[in-house]
Short mmCIF file of C-alpha atoms and ligand atoms in Angstrom, two decimals:
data_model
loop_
_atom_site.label_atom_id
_atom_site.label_comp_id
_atom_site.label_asym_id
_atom_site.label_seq_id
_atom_site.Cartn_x
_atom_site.Cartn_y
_atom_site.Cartn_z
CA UNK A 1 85.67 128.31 88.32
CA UNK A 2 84.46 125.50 90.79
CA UNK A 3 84.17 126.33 94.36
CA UNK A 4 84.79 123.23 96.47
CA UNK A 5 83.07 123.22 99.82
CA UNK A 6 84.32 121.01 103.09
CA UNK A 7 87.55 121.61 100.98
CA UNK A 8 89.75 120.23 104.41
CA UNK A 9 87.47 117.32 104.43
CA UNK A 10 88.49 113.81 103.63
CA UNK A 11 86.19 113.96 100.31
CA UNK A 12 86.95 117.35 99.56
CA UNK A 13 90.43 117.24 99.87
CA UNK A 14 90.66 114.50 98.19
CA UNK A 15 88.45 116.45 94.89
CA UNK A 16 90.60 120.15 95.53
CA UNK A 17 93.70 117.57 94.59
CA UNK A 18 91.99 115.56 91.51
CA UNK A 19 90.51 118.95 90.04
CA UNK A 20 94.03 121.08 89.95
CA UNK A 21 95.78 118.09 88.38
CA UNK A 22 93.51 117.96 85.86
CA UNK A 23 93.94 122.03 85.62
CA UNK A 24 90.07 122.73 86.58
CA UNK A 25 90.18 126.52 88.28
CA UNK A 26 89.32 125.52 91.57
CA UNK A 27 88.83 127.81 94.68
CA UNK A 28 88.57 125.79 98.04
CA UNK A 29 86.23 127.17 100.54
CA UNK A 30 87.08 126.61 104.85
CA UNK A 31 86.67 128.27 107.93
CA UNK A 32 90.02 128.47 108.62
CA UNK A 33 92.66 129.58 105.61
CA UNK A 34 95.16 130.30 107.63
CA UNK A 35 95.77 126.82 108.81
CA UNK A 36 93.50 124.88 105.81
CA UNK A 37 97.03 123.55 104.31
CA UNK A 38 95.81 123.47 100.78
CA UNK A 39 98.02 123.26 97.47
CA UNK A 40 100.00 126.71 96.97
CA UNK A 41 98.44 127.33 93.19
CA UNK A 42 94.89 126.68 95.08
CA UNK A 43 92.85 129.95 95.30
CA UNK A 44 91.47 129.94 98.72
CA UNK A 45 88.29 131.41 100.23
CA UNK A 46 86.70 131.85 103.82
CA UNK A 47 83.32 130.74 104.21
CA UNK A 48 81.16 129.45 107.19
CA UNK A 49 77.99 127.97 105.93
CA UNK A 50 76.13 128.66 109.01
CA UNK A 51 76.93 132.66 107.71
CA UNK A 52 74.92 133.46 104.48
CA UNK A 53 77.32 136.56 104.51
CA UNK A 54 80.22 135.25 103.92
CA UNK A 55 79.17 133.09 101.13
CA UNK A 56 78.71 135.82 98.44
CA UNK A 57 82.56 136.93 98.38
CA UNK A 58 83.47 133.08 98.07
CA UNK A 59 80.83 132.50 95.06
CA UNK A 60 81.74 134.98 92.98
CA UNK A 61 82.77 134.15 89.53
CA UNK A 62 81.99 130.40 90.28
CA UNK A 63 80.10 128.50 87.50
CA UNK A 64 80.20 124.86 89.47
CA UNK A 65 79.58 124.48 93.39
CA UNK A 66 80.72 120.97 95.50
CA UNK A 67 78.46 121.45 98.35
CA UNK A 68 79.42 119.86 101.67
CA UNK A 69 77.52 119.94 104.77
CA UNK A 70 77.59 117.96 107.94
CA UNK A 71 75.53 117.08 110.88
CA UNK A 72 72.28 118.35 111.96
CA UNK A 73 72.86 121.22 110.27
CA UNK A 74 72.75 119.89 106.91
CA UNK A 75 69.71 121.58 105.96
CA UNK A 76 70.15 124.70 107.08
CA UNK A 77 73.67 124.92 105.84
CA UNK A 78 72.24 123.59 102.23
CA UNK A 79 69.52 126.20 101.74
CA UNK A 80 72.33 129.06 102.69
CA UNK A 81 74.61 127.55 100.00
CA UNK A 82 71.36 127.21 97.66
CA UNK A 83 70.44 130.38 98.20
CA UNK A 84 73.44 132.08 97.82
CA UNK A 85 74.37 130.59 94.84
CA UNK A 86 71.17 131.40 93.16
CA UNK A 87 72.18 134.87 94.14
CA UNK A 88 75.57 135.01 92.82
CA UNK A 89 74.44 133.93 89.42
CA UNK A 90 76.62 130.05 89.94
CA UNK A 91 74.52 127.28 86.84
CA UNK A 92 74.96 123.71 89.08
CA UNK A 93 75.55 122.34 92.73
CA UNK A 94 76.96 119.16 93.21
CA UNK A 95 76.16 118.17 96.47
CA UNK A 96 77.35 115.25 99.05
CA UNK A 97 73.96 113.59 100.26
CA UNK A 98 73.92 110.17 101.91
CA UNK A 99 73.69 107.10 100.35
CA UNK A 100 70.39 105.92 102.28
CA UNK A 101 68.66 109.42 101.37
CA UNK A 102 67.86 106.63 98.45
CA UNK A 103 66.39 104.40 100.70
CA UNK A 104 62.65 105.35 100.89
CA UNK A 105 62.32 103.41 104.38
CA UNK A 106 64.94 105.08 106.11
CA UNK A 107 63.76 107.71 108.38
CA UNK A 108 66.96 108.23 110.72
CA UNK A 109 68.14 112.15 110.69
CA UNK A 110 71.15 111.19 108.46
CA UNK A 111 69.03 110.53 105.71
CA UNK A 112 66.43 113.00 106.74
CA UNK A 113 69.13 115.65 107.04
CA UNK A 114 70.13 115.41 103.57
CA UNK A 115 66.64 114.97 102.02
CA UNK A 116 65.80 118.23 103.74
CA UNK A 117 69.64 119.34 102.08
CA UNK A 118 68.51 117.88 98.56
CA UNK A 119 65.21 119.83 98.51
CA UNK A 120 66.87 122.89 99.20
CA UNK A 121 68.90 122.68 96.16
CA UNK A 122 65.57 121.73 94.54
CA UNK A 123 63.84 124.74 95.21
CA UNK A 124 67.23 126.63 94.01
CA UNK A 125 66.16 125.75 90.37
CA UNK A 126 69.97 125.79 89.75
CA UNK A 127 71.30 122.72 87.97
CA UNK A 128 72.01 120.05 90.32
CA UNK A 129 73.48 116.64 90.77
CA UNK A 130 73.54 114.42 94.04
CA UNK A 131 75.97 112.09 94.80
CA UNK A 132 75.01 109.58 97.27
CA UNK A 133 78.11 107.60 98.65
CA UNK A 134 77.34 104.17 101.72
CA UNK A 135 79.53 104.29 104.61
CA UNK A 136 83.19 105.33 104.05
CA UNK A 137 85.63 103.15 104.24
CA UNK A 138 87.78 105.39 105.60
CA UNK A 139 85.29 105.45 109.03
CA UNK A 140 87.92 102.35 110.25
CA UNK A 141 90.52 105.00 111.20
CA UNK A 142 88.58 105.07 114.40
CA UNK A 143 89.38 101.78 114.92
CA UNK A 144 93.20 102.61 114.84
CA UNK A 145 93.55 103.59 118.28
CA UNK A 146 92.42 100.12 119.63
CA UNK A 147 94.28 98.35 117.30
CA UNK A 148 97.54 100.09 118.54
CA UNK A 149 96.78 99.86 122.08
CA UNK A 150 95.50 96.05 122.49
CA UNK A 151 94.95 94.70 118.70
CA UNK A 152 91.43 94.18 118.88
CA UNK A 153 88.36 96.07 117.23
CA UNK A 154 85.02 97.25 119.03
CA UNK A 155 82.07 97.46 116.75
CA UNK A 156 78.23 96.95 117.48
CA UNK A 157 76.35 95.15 115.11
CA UNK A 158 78.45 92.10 113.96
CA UNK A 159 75.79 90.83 111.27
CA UNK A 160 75.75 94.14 109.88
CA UNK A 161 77.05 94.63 105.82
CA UNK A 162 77.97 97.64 103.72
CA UNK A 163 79.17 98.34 100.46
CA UNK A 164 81.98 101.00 101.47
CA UNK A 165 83.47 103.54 99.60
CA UNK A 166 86.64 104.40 99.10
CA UNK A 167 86.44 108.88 99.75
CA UNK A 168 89.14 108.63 97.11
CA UNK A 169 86.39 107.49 94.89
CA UNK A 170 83.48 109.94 95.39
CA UNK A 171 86.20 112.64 95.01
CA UNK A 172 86.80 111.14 91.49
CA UNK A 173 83.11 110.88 90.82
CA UNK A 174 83.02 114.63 91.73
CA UNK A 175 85.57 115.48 89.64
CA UNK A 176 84.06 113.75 86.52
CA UNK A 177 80.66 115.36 87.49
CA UNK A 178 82.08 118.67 87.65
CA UNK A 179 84.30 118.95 84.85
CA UNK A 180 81.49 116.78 81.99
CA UNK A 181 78.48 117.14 80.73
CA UNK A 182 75.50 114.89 81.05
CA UNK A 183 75.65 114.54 84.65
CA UNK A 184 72.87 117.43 85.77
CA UNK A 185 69.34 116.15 87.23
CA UNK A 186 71.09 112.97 88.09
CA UNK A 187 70.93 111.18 91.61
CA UNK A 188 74.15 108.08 91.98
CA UNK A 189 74.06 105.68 94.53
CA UNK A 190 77.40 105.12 94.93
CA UNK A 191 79.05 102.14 96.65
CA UNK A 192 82.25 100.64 97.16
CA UNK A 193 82.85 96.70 94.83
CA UNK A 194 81.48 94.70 97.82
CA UNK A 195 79.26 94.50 101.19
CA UNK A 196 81.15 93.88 104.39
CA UNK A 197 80.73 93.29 107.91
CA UNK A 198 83.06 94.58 110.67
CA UNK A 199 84.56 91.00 110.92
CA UNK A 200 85.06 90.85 107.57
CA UNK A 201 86.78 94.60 107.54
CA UNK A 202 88.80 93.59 110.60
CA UNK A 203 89.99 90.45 109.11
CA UNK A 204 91.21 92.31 105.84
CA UNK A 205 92.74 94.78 108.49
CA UNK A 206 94.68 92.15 110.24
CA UNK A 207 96.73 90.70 106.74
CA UNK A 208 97.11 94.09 105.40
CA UNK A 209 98.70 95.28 108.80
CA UNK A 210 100.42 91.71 109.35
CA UNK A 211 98.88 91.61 112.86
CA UNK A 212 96.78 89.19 114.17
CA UNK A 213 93.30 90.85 115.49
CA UNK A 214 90.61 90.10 117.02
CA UNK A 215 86.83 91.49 116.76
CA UNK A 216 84.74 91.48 119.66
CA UNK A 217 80.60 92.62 119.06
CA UNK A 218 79.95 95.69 122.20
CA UNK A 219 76.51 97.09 122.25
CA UNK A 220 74.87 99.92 120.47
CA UNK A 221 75.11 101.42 123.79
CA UNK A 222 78.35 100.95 124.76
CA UNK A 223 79.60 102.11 120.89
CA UNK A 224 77.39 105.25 121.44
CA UNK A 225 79.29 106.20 124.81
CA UNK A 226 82.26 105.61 123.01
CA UNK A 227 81.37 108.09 120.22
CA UNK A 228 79.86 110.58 123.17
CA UNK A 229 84.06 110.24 125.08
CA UNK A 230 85.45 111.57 121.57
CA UNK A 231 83.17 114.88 122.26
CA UNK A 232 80.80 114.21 119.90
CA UNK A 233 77.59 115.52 120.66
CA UNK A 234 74.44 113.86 121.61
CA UNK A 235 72.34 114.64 118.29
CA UNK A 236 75.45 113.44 116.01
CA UNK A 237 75.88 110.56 118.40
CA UNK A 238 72.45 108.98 118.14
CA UNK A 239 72.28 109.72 114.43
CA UNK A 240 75.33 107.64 114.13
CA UNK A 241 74.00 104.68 116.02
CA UNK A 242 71.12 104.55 113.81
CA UNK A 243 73.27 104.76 110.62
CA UNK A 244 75.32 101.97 112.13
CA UNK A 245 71.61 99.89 113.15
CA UNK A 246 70.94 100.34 109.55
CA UNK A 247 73.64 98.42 108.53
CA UNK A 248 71.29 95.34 109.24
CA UNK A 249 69.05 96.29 106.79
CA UNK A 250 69.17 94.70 102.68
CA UNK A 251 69.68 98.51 101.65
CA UNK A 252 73.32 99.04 103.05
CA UNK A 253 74.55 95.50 101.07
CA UNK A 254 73.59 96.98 97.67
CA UNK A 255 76.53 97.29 95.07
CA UNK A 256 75.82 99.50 92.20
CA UNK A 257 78.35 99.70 88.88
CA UNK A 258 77.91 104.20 89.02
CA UNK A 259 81.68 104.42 90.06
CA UNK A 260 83.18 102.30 86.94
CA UNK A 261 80.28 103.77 84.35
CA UNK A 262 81.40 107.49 85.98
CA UNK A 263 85.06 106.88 86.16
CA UNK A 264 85.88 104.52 83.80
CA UNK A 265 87.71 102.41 86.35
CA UNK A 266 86.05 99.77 88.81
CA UNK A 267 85.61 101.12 92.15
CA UNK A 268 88.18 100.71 94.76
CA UNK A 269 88.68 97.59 97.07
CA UNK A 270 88.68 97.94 100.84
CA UNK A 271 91.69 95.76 100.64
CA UNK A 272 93.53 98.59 98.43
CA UNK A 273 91.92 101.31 100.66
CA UNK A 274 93.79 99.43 103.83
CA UNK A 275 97.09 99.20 101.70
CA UNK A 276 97.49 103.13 100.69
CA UNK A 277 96.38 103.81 105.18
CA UNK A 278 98.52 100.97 106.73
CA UNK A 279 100.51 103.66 107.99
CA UNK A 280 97.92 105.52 109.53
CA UNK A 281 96.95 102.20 112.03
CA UNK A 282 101.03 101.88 112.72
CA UNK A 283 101.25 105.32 114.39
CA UNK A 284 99.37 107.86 116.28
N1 NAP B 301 81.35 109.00 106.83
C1 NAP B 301 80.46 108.30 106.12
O1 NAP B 301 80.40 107.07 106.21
C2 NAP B 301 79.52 109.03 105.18
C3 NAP B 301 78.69 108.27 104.33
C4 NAP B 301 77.83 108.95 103.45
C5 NAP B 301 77.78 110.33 103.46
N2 NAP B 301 78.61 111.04 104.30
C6 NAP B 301 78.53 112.50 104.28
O2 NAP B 301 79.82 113.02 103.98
C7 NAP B 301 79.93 114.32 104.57
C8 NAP B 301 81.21 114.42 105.37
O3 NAP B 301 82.29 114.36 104.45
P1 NAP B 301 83.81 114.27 104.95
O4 NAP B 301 83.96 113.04 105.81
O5 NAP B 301 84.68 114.42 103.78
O6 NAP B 301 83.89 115.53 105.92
P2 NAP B 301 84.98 115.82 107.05
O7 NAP B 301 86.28 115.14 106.72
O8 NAP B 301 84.35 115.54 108.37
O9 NAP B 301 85.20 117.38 106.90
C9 NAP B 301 84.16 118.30 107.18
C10 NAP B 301 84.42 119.54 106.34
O10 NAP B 301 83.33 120.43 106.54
C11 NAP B 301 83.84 121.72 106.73
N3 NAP B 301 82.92 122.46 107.58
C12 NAP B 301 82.47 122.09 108.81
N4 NAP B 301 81.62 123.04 109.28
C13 NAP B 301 81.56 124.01 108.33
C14 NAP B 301 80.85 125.24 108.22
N5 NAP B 301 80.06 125.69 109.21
N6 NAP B 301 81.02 125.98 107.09
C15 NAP B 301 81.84 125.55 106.11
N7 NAP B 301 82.53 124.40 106.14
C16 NAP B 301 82.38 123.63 107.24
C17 NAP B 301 85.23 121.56 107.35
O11 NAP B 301 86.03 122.64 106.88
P3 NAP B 301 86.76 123.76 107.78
O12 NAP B 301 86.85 123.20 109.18
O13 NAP B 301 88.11 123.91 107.11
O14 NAP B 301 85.92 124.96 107.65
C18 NAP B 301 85.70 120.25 106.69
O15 NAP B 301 86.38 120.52 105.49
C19 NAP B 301 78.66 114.52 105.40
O16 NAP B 301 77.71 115.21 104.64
C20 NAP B 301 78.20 113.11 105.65
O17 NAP B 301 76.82 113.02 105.96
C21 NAP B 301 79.47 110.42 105.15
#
């Protein structure tokens, strides 16, 4: 059985759906099971990765672990999972990392974070595969509220490029990983078919919707009190910021084929990402 953590998440939803269809046991891990909202025929499990307790009920019987952590506590939350799994006898952890944990330049605490996550699973010496997605594209839904209210976007760092993913995507990746062989001891960078800027995401935005919008640059600091006014905290909102700086660097632009060659389809457009959330910009 595969144990999906961050199984409410946008990825791991996404992977709990893509791993019954194909008829993979599957047990989805939250926080909350009364109100997670998962598939009926789903088996469902508490577990809080910040409480090494309540992991051990959750692994047990589980061959194959999706491990999803988030924010500055990736790498404690990564050596509990690590460790527990080691404990409960589990063969290989797939875990979500960050696409710029590649880059060896980049020494922001997102890719620090899930280095420090990475090496956990490391010094598990359980079987292990990383998959390392760039930005999501799905980050534009923050975007949505603006668009409603006065059809414009607010974005720093107008020069900026990265090759999104489509979630949709890693969750098939992860799905493939977990369900084949071949795929254990192996890092993928894993990157949407193109690298864009926020005027170029906007633009796509504005035919999918059939609205005409505009994009105006703000500053790193006005973006980060934006993110602080959501209740974000302070650590998650600087960490952001820098991810966003980063997207001025080569790195973010790269494309790499690992979705087709994992998949066997090419990987998702953004303009095909907008079409399936159109409705999601239209209304609250
Ligand atoms: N957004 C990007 O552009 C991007 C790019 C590259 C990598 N990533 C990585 O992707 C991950 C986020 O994925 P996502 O967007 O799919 O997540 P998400 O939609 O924000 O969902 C977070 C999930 O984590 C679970 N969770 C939170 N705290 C938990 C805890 N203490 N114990 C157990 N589960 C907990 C939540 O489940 P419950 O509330 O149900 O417990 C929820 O399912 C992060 O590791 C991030 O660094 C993101």
């Amino acid at each position: 059985m595969i144990l999906v953590t961050g199984a409410t998440g946008t990825v791991g939803r996404a992977l709990v759906d893509r791993l019954a269809a194909l008829g993979a046991p599957v047990r989805a891990a939250t926080r909350r099971p009364d109100r997670a909202d998962l598939p009926a025929d789903v088996d469902v499990a508490y577990a809080d990765l910040g409480e090494p307790d309540s992991l051990d009920g959750a692994l047990k019987g589980i061959q194959k672990v999706f491990l999803l952590a988030d924010g500055p506590n990736i790498p404690a939350h990564d050596a509990n999972l690590a460790r527990a799994a080691a404990r409960a006898g589990v063969d290989t952890v797939v875990k979500l990392s960050s696409g710029r944990a590649a880059d060896p330049t980049a020494d922001d605490p997102v890719p620090r974070w899930h280095r420090a996550g990475e090496q956990a699973v490391l010094d598990s010496e359980l079987a292990w595969t990383f998959l390392r997605p760039m930005g999501f594209m799905s980050n534009v839904l923050a975007w949505a509220g603006s668009i409603r209210r006065d059809r414009t976007v607010r974005a720093p760092f107008a020069d900026g490029r990265v090759a999104v993913i489509d979630p949709a995507d890693i969750a098939a990746v992860a799905a493939r990983v977990l369900t084949e062989e071949g795929h254990e001891g192996r890092a993928y960078l894993l990157t949407g078919p193109e690298a864009l800027s926020p005027g170029d995401l906007t633009a796509t935005l504005a035919e999918v919707l059939e609205v005409p919008l505009t994009f105006t640059e703000v500053s790193p600091e006005a973006a980060r009190e934006a993110i602080l006014e959501h209740g974000v905290s302070e650590a998650m909102a600087d960490a952001i910021t820098a991810l966003r700086a980063a997207s001025l660097e080569e790195f973010t632009s790269t494309v790499t084929p690992a979705v087709e060659q994992i998949t066997g389809r090419p990987a998702t457009s953004f303009r095909a990402w907008a079409e399936r959330h159109r409705d999601e910009f239209r209304h609250a």
